[in-house]
Amino acid sequence: MGNKQTIFTAQQLDAYQDCTYFTRKEILRLFYRYRDLAPQLVPLDYTNHPDVKLPYELIGSMPELKDNPFRQRIAEVFSEDGEGNMTLDDFLDMFSVLSEMAPRDLKAYYAFKIYDFNDDDFICKSDLEKTLNKLTRNELTEDEVKMVCEKVIDEADLDNDGRLSLEDFQHMINRAPDFLSTFHIRI
Amino acid sequence: MVPSKNRLAVSCPTEEQNLIKELVALSTTEQIRKIRELPVSFEEKKHVRLVESSKGFFSKYVTGQYFALYLSFIQKCKEDVYLWVLLCCFLPLQSIRRFGYNIKSARQTLQLWQGIMKEIGGKFGSSVLNYFVLLKWLLLFNIFSFLVNFGFITIPLLVSDLSPNVSPNVSFRGLELLTGAGYFNHTIMYYGSYSNETFRGLVDYDMQLAYFFTISVYMVLCGLVLIFSMASSFKKNYALADQASNSAWQLLCSWDFSITNEKAVNQRKNNLRIQLMESLSEKAHRERQTTSEQLKQYGIYFGSWLLSTGLAVGCGASIFFLCQYEDEVRKSTYCCRNPEAETLLVPFVVSLMNMVIPLFFSLFNKFEQYSSQRKQIYALLFRNVLLRISILGVLCYYWMNMVPQKFTCWEPIVGQALYRLVIVDFIFLMLGSLFGEFLSNVIGTRIQPRLGVPEFDVARNVLEIIYAQTLAWIGIYFSPLLPVIQILKFFILFYLKKVSLTHNCQPPRRSGRAAQMKTIFIFLLFIPFFVGAVSIVAYTAWSLTPSEHCGPFRGLNSTFSVIGEWINDVDKVSSTEWVVWIYQNVIRSEVFYFLITLIILVIIYIFWQLIQGRKELIVLLRKQIANEGKDKSFLLDKLQDLQKSCPKVNKKQKKRTTVCFARFYSKFICLQFFCCCCCFCTLPNVLFFFSTQADAQLSAPLEISPTQTRWFRFYSLASSWRKRRDAAPVAFQSRRTFPPPAP
């Protein structure tokens, strides 16, 4: 546990430890994973806060994400510019929220953002249809897709406005105890 | 995509100030927890942390108890001293936190099998992972048991040189590893080798008391741990879980983000599609059943339940007769070839039944059609549990009633029987893995490709390890070092199952509700199996006479009378009379237990009524939410009409309050609303109170005061809107804007 690393200052590491759910060792390990995606772009010295952003294509090619149907949305939600290009901070933030120590409300908030394809703070029918198509490889017919989406809105919409707000979504998550273990990426 | 929309930006200065003020008032760990939970980008979290830590330092150390110290330093009034105070007080805090983090990461590296479990979870999902987690948990139970037994019972015996002598004509043959008799009979493995004396030395160490208390304290601790984990698991995974929102759950919550294998992902997508189609057609199918079909269904249920119960009872009876037959053979004059190997017959038959009969149960299950898959699993589990309980029950009856009368030194005999059961069960577990997984894989891929690669049957495997642990729990009294065998068994089993899983099985097709199954497994572990084991041991200690010539309780009427004797000894010392008083008036008196039971029943009744009340409250709150939705759409229509009629609305004012209020509203309402609803019993009174207040508040520009909780604010605003809606529908200027309706 020696302080022999020269990548971050002690204050930076403290800030990372305080703001994410990772330990020091995990933060350093994640830094090396980040660097492995593009060794020529990422410097080994972060003490002077370099402004390095990795493009989405590199992030989406990580083994943990490359088969995930929602990888693009995940990258977009956690990146600063909304396009999927991530700095190291965004990278750590993403895996911190998706780790097993993040609380349910935080995960529910980000899951909502991920499923909200058109970014209007509501999960409407088109968002649900896109989600369904991503999860079933576009193999359902139009009618079946419509039926499923209607059923979902029926079941989960509490305030009867035809779409799911964050409260509806969180209410549903509260009643799904598996959510904490399914909304979880191991790294 | 506009970047600022992606995160809930703490951009409103008043909002940030309020957040900082809130954070400063909390303790350090709470502060860190709250910062981590902020749903904002990393930069903003760091900024909040920095601002809060500098402010927090002042507010903590300048106000309150450190004020005097600070004043005395300030009176000396040198800038360096001031800085020095800052550093001295701030830095230790930082280093303490850093030390805490170091401890945490060191602890993580010590955890057993962390990497393997991550791998399994990633490939097969959390339902299969539950099996391995349970296995690891039970292994820890056994490790603890071994340490406690070895430390308190065996080591004093070895140290005091009263360890049993093995007679010279008994030598170690290989068969002892299987039968546990012969050479092992004279070692510290079994109850019979422990002495009943008190070792005089530095401290008087009473072996009888040590044996009794070690076993009973271990059992009580196990029971407490099980109860707590069962209760917390139940609260988290069962009480709040809802079955009504099946489709919504499947679509939005069931996708496992941790699966990284492309094949597994494609398979999951297929399965999800099939499940969604099934759930859509299930309703239609249920409506189509006629009366005759329903009668037929019930007939099938009745028949299969009758058959299963008959099978379980039949197995129990056959084991009983087999034990008696073995006894007769042992006593009869003609000597069989190898009397020791004959003792392996009963464990062999027991394990064979445990392996073969569940296959019949699965067969029955295929004919029955349950309305949900979960009911199917529960039915199967119940039948398997019934089978194992009946076999174990019969064996325990035989051991408790027949064995003490036939042998002089009967506890080691029971210990040996349990040892044999444990070993043969282990062998059959390995064989079961071979047949269940390896052969099924071979059949599924080469011989009959229609069957496909097998899945890992979590329920069956979990039941097997629960049964194995029950044997160990029963056996601890008769053979204190049985946990050693159990540790080895579970250790080897873990690696065996892991290899078998990765080579032979595919990920489960149905994304079942793993968390609820975990609760069921812990419940199963506790209620029939652990409680049964403790009852057997308690019955032995209470009612049965210990054997006369061996063991730590020789010569006593019952094991429990060791306590009576100890109390008599304690009574002679005058300073500890309260112990005797407690023993005689609390533990031995029946009135005490009667009173306790009565009080517990009353408390249960009160909680039950509370739950009924809260259920009604939930229904009311749901109606409230539906009302809010109607309010929202009404106001939206009104706003649209207004916008059409007078287009020059004060856009700037709307924007400023909109951004702050909408974000603040959504953030705090969503965080607090559903968490607080059950704790809020005086809802009508509070609503009335704040609705009168809110009328005055709404006329002023919207200021968010942190003192008034968000909960009250929501309701106050809601009820006042409703009043205005009913009273003056025309002249109403909405301060709240809603997102424009989707095109």
mmCIF file with all atom_site columns, N, CA and C in Angstrom, chain B residues 544-595:
data_model
loop_
_atom_site.group_PDB
_atom_site.id
_atom_site.type_symbol
_atom_site.label_atom_id
_atom_site.label_alt_id
_atom_site.label_comp_id
_atom_site.label_asym_id
_atom_site.label_entity_id
_atom_site.label_seq_id
_atom_site.pdbx_PDB_ins_code
_atom_site.Cartn_x
_atom_site.Cartn_y
_atom_site.Cartn_z
_atom_site.occupancy
_atom_site.B_iso_or_equiv
_atom_site.pdbx_formal_charge
_atom_site.auth_seq_id
_atom_site.auth_comp_id
_atom_site.auth_asym_id
_atom_site.auth_atom_id
_atom_site.pdbx_PDB_model_num
ATOM 1   N N  . LEU B 1 544 ? -31.762 -37.695 26.864 1.00 0.00 ? 544 LEU B N  1
ATOM 2   C CA . LEU B 1 544 ? -31.091 -38.991 26.789 1.00 0.00 ? 544 LEU B CA 1
ATOM 3   C C  . LEU B 1 544 ? -29.999 -39.082 27.834 1.00 0.00 ? 544 LEU B C  1
ATOM 4   N N  . THR B 1 545 ? -29.823 -40.279 28.326 1.00 0.00 ? 545 THR B N  1
ATOM 5   C CA . THR B 1 545 ? -28.784 -40.509 29.327 1.00 0.00 ? 545 THR B CA 1
ATOM 6   C C  . THR B 1 545 ? -27.453 -40.672 28.617 1.00 0.00 ? 545 THR B C  1
ATOM 7   N N  . PRO B 1 546 ? -26.452 -39.906 29.010 1.00 0.00 ? 546 PRO B N  1
ATOM 8   C CA . PRO B 1 546 ? -25.139 -40.108 28.392 1.00 0.00 ? 546 PRO B CA 1
ATOM 9   C C  . PRO B 1 546 ? -24.587 -41.470 28.766 1.00 0.00 ? 546 PRO B C  1
ATOM 10  N N  . SER B 1 547 ? -23.701 -41.962 27.932 1.00 0.00 ? 547 SER B N  1
ATOM 11  C CA . SER B 1 547 ? -23.193 -43.307 28.191 1.00 0.00 ? 547 SER B CA 1
ATOM 12  C C  . SER B 1 547 ? -22.294 -43.304 29.430 1.00 0.00 ? 547 SER B C  1
ATOM 13  N N  . GLU B 1 548 ? -22.272 -44.458 30.081 1.00 0.00 ? 548 GLU B N  1
ATOM 14  C CA . GLU B 1 548 ? -21.670 -44.557 31.411 1.00 0.00 ? 548 GLU B CA 1
ATOM 15  C C  . GLU B 1 548 ? -20.154 -44.500 31.402 1.00 0.00 ? 548 GLU B C  1
ATOM 16  N N  . HIS B 1 549 ? -19.553 -45.061 30.351 1.00 0.00 ? 549 HIS B N  1
ATOM 17  C CA . HIS B 1 549 ? -18.121 -45.287 30.449 1.00 0.00 ? 549 HIS B CA 1
ATOM 18  C C  . HIS B 1 549 ? -17.280 -44.438 29.524 1.00 0.00 ? 549 HIS B C  1
ATOM 19  N N  . CYS B 1 550 ? -17.894 -43.608 28.744 1.00 0.00 ? 550 CYS B N  1
ATOM 20  C CA . CYS B 1 550 ? -17.045 -42.799 27.866 1.00 0.00 ? 550 CYS B CA 1
ATOM 21  C C  . CYS B 1 550 ? -17.650 -41.427 27.678 1.00 0.00 ? 550 CYS B C  1
ATOM 22  N N  . GLY B 1 551 ? -16.829 -40.489 27.324 1.00 0.00 ? 551 GLY B N  1
ATOM 23  C CA . GLY B 1 551 ? -17.330 -39.170 27.008 1.00 0.00 ? 551 GLY B CA 1
ATOM 24  C C  . GLY B 1 551 ? -17.256 -38.225 28.189 1.00 0.00 ? 551 GLY B C  1
ATOM 25  N N  . PRO B 1 552 ? -17.439 -36.951 27.922 1.00 0.00 ? 552 PRO B N  1
ATOM 26  C CA . PRO B 1 552 ? -17.321 -35.968 28.989 1.00 0.00 ? 552 PRO B CA 1
ATOM 27  C C  . PRO B 1 552 ? -18.485 -35.948 29.964 1.00 0.00 ? 552 PRO B C  1
ATOM 28  N N  . PHE B 1 553 ? -19.610 -36.563 29.620 1.00 0.00 ? 553 PHE B N  1
ATOM 29  C CA . PHE B 1 553 ? -20.752 -36.488 30.528 1.00 0.00 ? 553 PHE B CA 1
ATOM 30  C C  . PHE B 1 553 ? -21.031 -37.819 31.192 1.00 0.00 ? 553 PHE B C  1
ATOM 31  N N  . ARG B 1 554 ? -20.021 -38.665 31.305 1.00 0.00 ? 554 ARG B N  1
ATOM 32  C CA . ARG B 1 554 ? -20.259 -39.990 31.878 1.00 0.00 ? 554 ARG B CA 1
ATOM 33  C C  . ARG B 1 554 ? -20.664 -39.866 33.330 1.00 0.00 ? 554 ARG B C  1
ATOM 34  N N  . GLY B 1 555 ? -21.620 -40.691 33.697 1.00 0.00 ? 555 GLY B N  1
ATOM 35  C CA . GLY B 1 555 ? -22.042 -40.712 35.084 1.00 0.00 ? 555 GLY B CA 1
ATOM 36  C C  . GLY B 1 555 ? -23.190 -39.778 35.391 1.00 0.00 ? 555 GLY B C  1
ATOM 37  N N  . LEU B 1 556 ? -23.510 -38.861 34.529 1.00 0.00 ? 556 LEU B N  1
ATOM 38  C CA . LEU B 1 556 ? -24.611 -37.946 34.819 1.00 0.00 ? 556 LEU B CA 1
ATOM 39  C C  . LEU B 1 556 ? -25.912 -38.530 34.307 1.00 0.00 ? 556 LEU B C  1
ATOM 40  N N  . ASN B 1 557 ? -27.031 -37.972 34.845 1.00 0.00 ? 557 ASN B N  1
ATOM 41  C CA . ASN B 1 557 ? -28.330 -38.448 34.377 1.00 0.00 ? 557 ASN B CA 1
ATOM 42  C C  . ASN B 1 557 ? -28.673 -37.910 33.005 1.00 0.00 ? 557 ASN B C  1
ATOM 43  N N  . SER B 1 558 ? -28.364 -36.671 32.813 1.00 0.00 ? 558 SER B N  1
ATOM 44  C CA . SER B 1 558 ? -28.536 -36.103 31.477 1.00 0.00 ? 558 SER B CA 1
ATOM 45  C C  . SER B 1 558 ? -27.473 -35.054 31.285 1.00 0.00 ? 558 SER B C  1
ATOM 46  N N  . THR B 1 559 ? -27.227 -34.707 30.036 1.00 0.00 ? 559 THR B N  1
ATOM 47  C CA . THR B 1 559 ? -26.178 -33.729 29.768 1.00 0.00 ? 559 THR B CA 1
ATOM 48  C C  . THR B 1 559 ? -26.476 -32.397 30.426 1.00 0.00 ? 559 THR B C  1
ATOM 49  N N  . PHE B 1 560 ? -27.743 -32.047 30.454 1.00 0.00 ? 560 PHE B N  1
ATOM 50  C CA . PHE B 1 560 ? -28.106 -30.732 30.960 1.00 0.00 ? 560 PHE B CA 1
ATOM 51  C C  . PHE B 1 560 ? -27.859 -30.609 32.454 1.00 0.00 ? 560 PHE B C  1
ATOM 52  N N  . SER B 1 561 ? -27.760 -31.764 33.147 1.00 0.00 ? 561 SER B N  1
ATOM 53  C CA . SER B 1 561 ? -27.559 -31.668 34.587 1.00 0.00 ? 561 SER B CA 1
ATOM 54  C C  . SER B 1 561 ? -26.177 -31.124 34.926 1.00 0.00 ? 561 SER B C  1
ATOM 55  N N  . VAL B 1 562 ? -25.325 -30.997 33.917 1.00 0.00 ? 562 VAL B N  1
ATOM 56  C CA . VAL B 1 562 ? -24.018 -30.391 34.154 1.00 0.00 ? 562 VAL B CA 1
ATOM 57  C C  . VAL B 1 562 ? -24.191 -28.939 34.618 1.00 0.00 ? 562 VAL B C  1
ATOM 58  N N  . ILE B 1 563 ? -25.243 -28.309 34.072 1.00 0.00 ? 563 ILE B N  1
ATOM 59  C CA . ILE B 1 563 ? -25.526 -26.932 34.477 1.00 0.00 ? 563 ILE B CA 1
ATOM 60  C C  . ILE B 1 563 ? -25.960 -26.899 35.929 1.00 0.00 ? 563 ILE B C  1
ATOM 61  N N  . GLY B 1 564 ? -26.814 -27.848 36.283 1.00 0.00 ? 564 GLY B N  1
ATOM 62  C CA . GLY B 1 564 ? -27.286 -27.887 37.666 1.00 0.00 ? 564 GLY B CA 1
ATOM 63  C C  . GLY B 1 564 ? -26.127 -28.022 38.646 1.00 0.00 ? 564 GLY B C  1
ATOM 64  N N  . GLU B 1 565 ? -25.203 -28.892 38.293 1.00 0.00 ? 565 GLU B N  1
ATOM 65  C CA . GLU B 1 565 ? -24.057 -29.080 39.183 1.00 0.00 ? 565 GLU B CA 1
ATOM 66  C C  . GLU B 1 565 ? -23.210 -27.830 39.259 1.00 0.00 ? 565 GLU B C  1
ATOM 67  N N  . TRP B 1 566 ? -23.046 -27.188 38.143 1.00 0.00 ? 566 TRP B N  1
ATOM 68  C CA . TRP B 1 566 ? -22.249 -25.965 38.124 1.00 0.00 ? 566 TRP B CA 1
ATOM 69  C C  . TRP B 1 566 ? -22.897 -24.896 38.985 1.00 0.00 ? 566 TRP B C  1
ATOM 70  N N  . ILE B 1 567 ? -24.229 -24.795 38.877 1.00 0.00 ? 567 ILE B N  1
ATOM 71  C CA . ILE B 1 567 ? -24.934 -23.799 39.683 1.00 0.00 ? 567 ILE B CA 1
ATOM 72  C C  . ILE B 1 567 ? -24.754 -24.104 41.166 1.00 0.00 ? 567 ILE B C  1
ATOM 73  N N  . ASN B 1 568 ? -24.780 -25.397 41.514 1.00 0.00 ? 568 ASN B N  1
ATOM 74  C CA . ASN B 1 568 ? -24.539 -25.742 42.915 1.00 0.00 ? 568 ASN B CA 1
ATOM 75  C C  . ASN B 1 568 ? -23.171 -25.284 43.378 1.00 0.00 ? 568 ASN B C  1
ATOM 76  N N  . ASP B 1 569 ? -22.180 -25.469 42.504 1.00 0.00 ? 569 ASP B N  1
ATOM 77  C CA . ASP B 1 569 ? -20.833 -25.016 42.871 1.00 0.00 ? 569 ASP B CA 1
ATOM 78  C C  . ASP B 1 569 ? -20.790 -23.506 43.019 1.00 0.00 ? 569 ASP B C  1
ATOM 79  N N  . VAL B 1 570 ? -21.448 -22.824 42.090 1.00 0.00 ? 570 VAL B N  1
ATOM 80  C CA . VAL B 1 570 ? -21.435 -21.357 42.132 1.00 0.00 ? 570 VAL B CA 1
ATOM 81  C C  . VAL B 1 570 ? -22.127 -20.861 43.388 1.00 0.00 ? 570 VAL B C  1
ATOM 82  N N  . ASP B 1 571 ? -23.149 -21.613 43.794 1.00 0.00 ? 571 ASP B N  1
ATOM 83  C CA . ASP B 1 571 ? -23.912 -21.209 44.970 1.00 0.00 ? 571 ASP B CA 1
ATOM 84  C C  . ASP B 1 571 ? -23.039 -21.140 46.212 1.00 0.00 ? 571 ASP B C  1
ATOM 85  N N  . LYS B 1 572 ? -22.028 -21.992 46.267 1.00 0.00 ? 572 LYS B N  1
ATOM 86  C CA . LYS B 1 572 ? -21.185 -22.041 47.465 1.00 0.00 ? 572 LYS B CA 1
ATOM 87  C C  . LYS B 1 572 ? -20.381 -20.764 47.611 1.00 0.00 ? 572 LYS B C  1
ATOM 88  N N  . VAL B 1 573 ? -20.072 -20.119 46.478 1.00 0.00 ? 573 VAL B N  1
ATOM 89  C CA . VAL B 1 573 ? -19.358 -18.832 46.555 1.00 0.00 ? 573 VAL B CA 1
ATOM 90  C C  . VAL B 1 573 ? -20.399 -17.754 46.743 1.00 0.00 ? 573 VAL B C  1
ATOM 91  N N  . SER B 1 574 ? -20.225 -16.936 47.783 1.00 0.00 ? 574 SER B N  1
ATOM 92  C CA . SER B 1 574 ? -21.318 -16.031 48.134 1.00 0.00 ? 574 SER B CA 1
ATOM 93  C C  . SER B 1 574 ? -21.443 -14.849 47.179 1.00 0.00 ? 574 SER B C  1
ATOM 94  N N  . SER B 1 575 ? -20.374 -14.481 46.496 1.00 0.00 ? 575 SER B N  1
ATOM 95  C CA . SER B 1 575 ? -20.455 -13.255 45.689 1.00 0.00 ? 575 SER B CA 1
ATOM 96  C C  . SER B 1 575 ? -21.221 -13.452 44.397 1.00 0.00 ? 575 SER B C  1
ATOM 97  N N  . THR B 1 576 ? -21.457 -14.678 44.014 1.00 0.00 ? 576 THR B N  1
ATOM 98  C CA . THR B 1 576 ? -22.129 -14.893 42.737 1.00 0.00 ? 576 THR B CA 1
ATOM 99  C C  . THR B 1 576 ? -23.527 -15.451 42.932 1.00 0.00 ? 576 THR B C  1
ATOM 100 N N  . GLU B 1 577 ? -24.211 -14.991 43.968 1.00 0.00 ? 577 GLU B N  1
ATOM 101 C CA . GLU B 1 577 ? -25.540 -15.531 44.206 1.00 0.00 ? 577 GLU B CA 1
ATOM 102 C C  . GLU B 1 577 ? -26.552 -15.092 43.172 1.00 0.00 ? 577 GLU B C  1
ATOM 103 N N  . TRP B 1 578 ? -26.259 -13.941 42.503 1.00 0.00 ? 578 TRP B N  1
ATOM 104 C CA . TRP B 1 578 ? -27.200 -13.457 41.504 1.00 0.00 ? 578 TRP B CA 1
ATOM 105 C C  . TRP B 1 578 ? -27.296 -14.426 40.331 1.00 0.00 ? 578 TRP B C  1
ATOM 106 N N  . VAL B 1 579 ? -26.174 -15.116 40.056 1.00 0.00 ? 579 VAL B N  1
ATOM 107 C CA . VAL B 1 579 ? -26.204 -16.099 38.963 1.00 0.00 ? 579 VAL B CA 1
ATOM 108 C C  . VAL B 1 579 ? -27.197 -17.195 39.297 1.00 0.00 ? 579 VAL B C  1
ATOM 109 N N  . VAL B 1 580 ? -27.124 -17.640 40.558 1.00 0.00 ? 580 VAL B N  1
ATOM 110 C CA . VAL B 1 580 ? -28.016 -18.721 40.979 1.00 0.00 ? 580 VAL B CA 1
ATOM 111 C C  . VAL B 1 580 ? -29.458 -18.244 40.933 1.00 0.00 ? 580 VAL B C  1
ATOM 112 N N  . TRP B 1 581 ? -29.652 -16.981 41.361 1.00 0.00 ? 581 TRP B N  1
ATOM 113 C CA . TRP B 1 581 ? -31.011 -16.446 41.363 1.00 0.00 ? 581 TRP B CA 1
ATOM 114 C C  . TRP B 1 581 ? -31.572 -16.411 39.952 1.00 0.00 ? 581 TRP B C  1
ATOM 115 N N  . ILE B 1 582 ? -30.713 -15.928 39.001 1.00 0.00 ? 582 ILE B N  1
ATOM 116 C CA . ILE B 1 582 ? -31.172 -15.861 37.617 1.00 0.00 ? 582 ILE B CA 1
ATOM 117 C C  . ILE B 1 582 ? -31.511 -17.264 37.123 1.00 0.00 ? 582 ILE B C  1
ATOM 118 N N  . TYR B 1 583 ? -30.656 -18.203 37.441 1.00 0.00 ? 583 TYR B N  1
ATOM 119 C CA . TYR B 1 583 ? -30.882 -19.554 36.933 1.00 0.00 ? 583 TYR B CA 1
ATOM 120 C C  . TYR B 1 583 ? -32.185 -20.110 37.463 1.00 0.00 ? 583 TYR B C  1
ATOM 121 N N  . GLN B 1 584 ? -32.432 -19.915 38.755 1.00 0.00 ? 584 GLN B N  1
ATOM 122 C CA . GLN B 1 584 ? -33.601 -20.583 39.315 1.00 0.00 ? 584 GLN B CA 1
ATOM 123 C C  . GLN B 1 584 ? -34.892 -19.858 39.004 1.00 0.00 ? 584 GLN B C  1
ATOM 124 N N  . ASN B 1 585 ? -34.842 -18.525 38.946 1.00 0.00 ? 585 ASN B N  1
ATOM 125 C CA . ASN B 1 585 ? -36.105 -17.823 38.760 1.00 0.00 ? 585 ASN B CA 1
ATOM 126 C C  . ASN B 1 585 ? -36.376 -17.405 37.329 1.00 0.00 ? 585 ASN B C  1
ATOM 127 N N  . VAL B 1 586 ? -35.359 -17.421 36.510 1.00 0.00 ? 586 VAL B N  1
ATOM 128 C CA . VAL B 1 586 ? -35.594 -17.000 35.131 1.00 0.00 ? 586 VAL B CA 1
ATOM 129 C C  . VAL B 1 586 ? -35.523 -18.183 34.177 1.00 0.00 ? 586 VAL B C  1
ATOM 130 N N  . ILE B 1 587 ? -34.440 -18.926 34.261 1.00 0.00 ? 587 ILE B N  1
ATOM 131 C CA . ILE B 1 587 ? -34.257 -19.969 33.242 1.00 0.00 ? 587 ILE B CA 1
ATOM 132 C C  . ILE B 1 587 ? -35.104 -21.190 33.558 1.00 0.00 ? 587 ILE B C  1
ATOM 133 N N  . ARG B 1 588 ? -35.238 -21.512 34.844 1.00 0.00 ? 588 ARG B N  1
ATOM 134 C CA . ARG B 1 588 ? -35.954 -22.735 35.157 1.00 0.00 ? 588 ARG B CA 1
ATOM 135 C C  . ARG B 1 588 ? -37.426 -22.504 35.432 1.00 0.00 ? 588 ARG B C  1
ATOM 136 N N  . SER B 1 589 ? -37.840 -21.256 35.504 1.00 0.00 ? 589 SER B N  1
ATOM 137 C CA . SER B 1 589 ? -39.242 -21.058 35.865 1.00 0.00 ? 589 SER B CA 1
ATOM 138 C C  . SER B 1 589 ? -40.096 -20.984 34.624 1.00 0.00 ? 589 SER B C  1
ATOM 139 N N  . GLU B 1 590 ? -41.286 -21.561 34.703 1.00 0.00 ? 590 GLU B N  1
ATOM 140 C CA . GLU B 1 590 ? -42.166 -21.597 33.538 1.00 0.00 ? 590 GLU B CA 1
ATOM 141 C C  . GLU B 1 590 ? -42.882 -20.279 33.360 1.00 0.00 ? 590 GLU B C  1
ATOM 142 N N  . VAL B 1 591 ? -43.108 -19.564 34.481 1.00 0.00 ? 591 VAL B N  1
ATOM 143 C CA . VAL B 1 591 ? -43.855 -18.296 34.396 1.00 0.00 ? 591 VAL B CA 1
ATOM 144 C C  . VAL B 1 591 ? -43.135 -17.302 33.502 1.00 0.00 ? 591 VAL B C  1
ATOM 145 N N  . PHE B 1 592 ? -41.819 -17.300 33.603 1.00 0.00 ? 592 PHE B N  1
ATOM 146 C CA . PHE B 1 592 ? -41.020 -16.386 32.786 1.00 0.00 ? 592 PHE B CA 1
ATOM 147 C C  . PHE B 1 592 ? -41.272 -16.610 31.302 1.00 0.00 ? 592 PHE B C  1
ATOM 148 N N  . TYR B 1 593 ? -41.221 -17.868 30.889 1.00 0.00 ? 593 TYR B N  1
ATOM 149 C CA . TYR B 1 593 ? -41.416 -18.143 29.460 1.00 0.00 ? 593 TYR B CA 1
ATOM 150 C C  . TYR B 1 593 ? -42.834 -17.820 29.032 1.00 0.00 ? 593 TYR B C  1
ATOM 151 N N  . PHE B 1 594 ? -43.792 -18.067 29.919 1.00 0.00 ? 594 PHE B N  1
ATOM 152 C CA . PHE B 1 594 ? -45.177 -17.749 29.601 1.00 0.00 ? 594 PHE B CA 1
ATOM 153 C C  . PHE B 1 594 ? -45.338 -16.252 29.375 1.00 0.00 ? 594 PHE B C  1
ATOM 154 N N  . LEU B 1 595 ? -44.751 -15.469 30.277 1.00 0.00 ? 595 LEU B N  1
ATOM 155 C CA . LEU B 1 595 ? -44.851 -14.010 30.140 1.00 0.00 ? 595 LEU B CA 1
ATOM 156 C C  . LEU B 1 595 ? -44.189 -13.529 28.865 1.00 0.00 ? 595 LEU B C  1
#
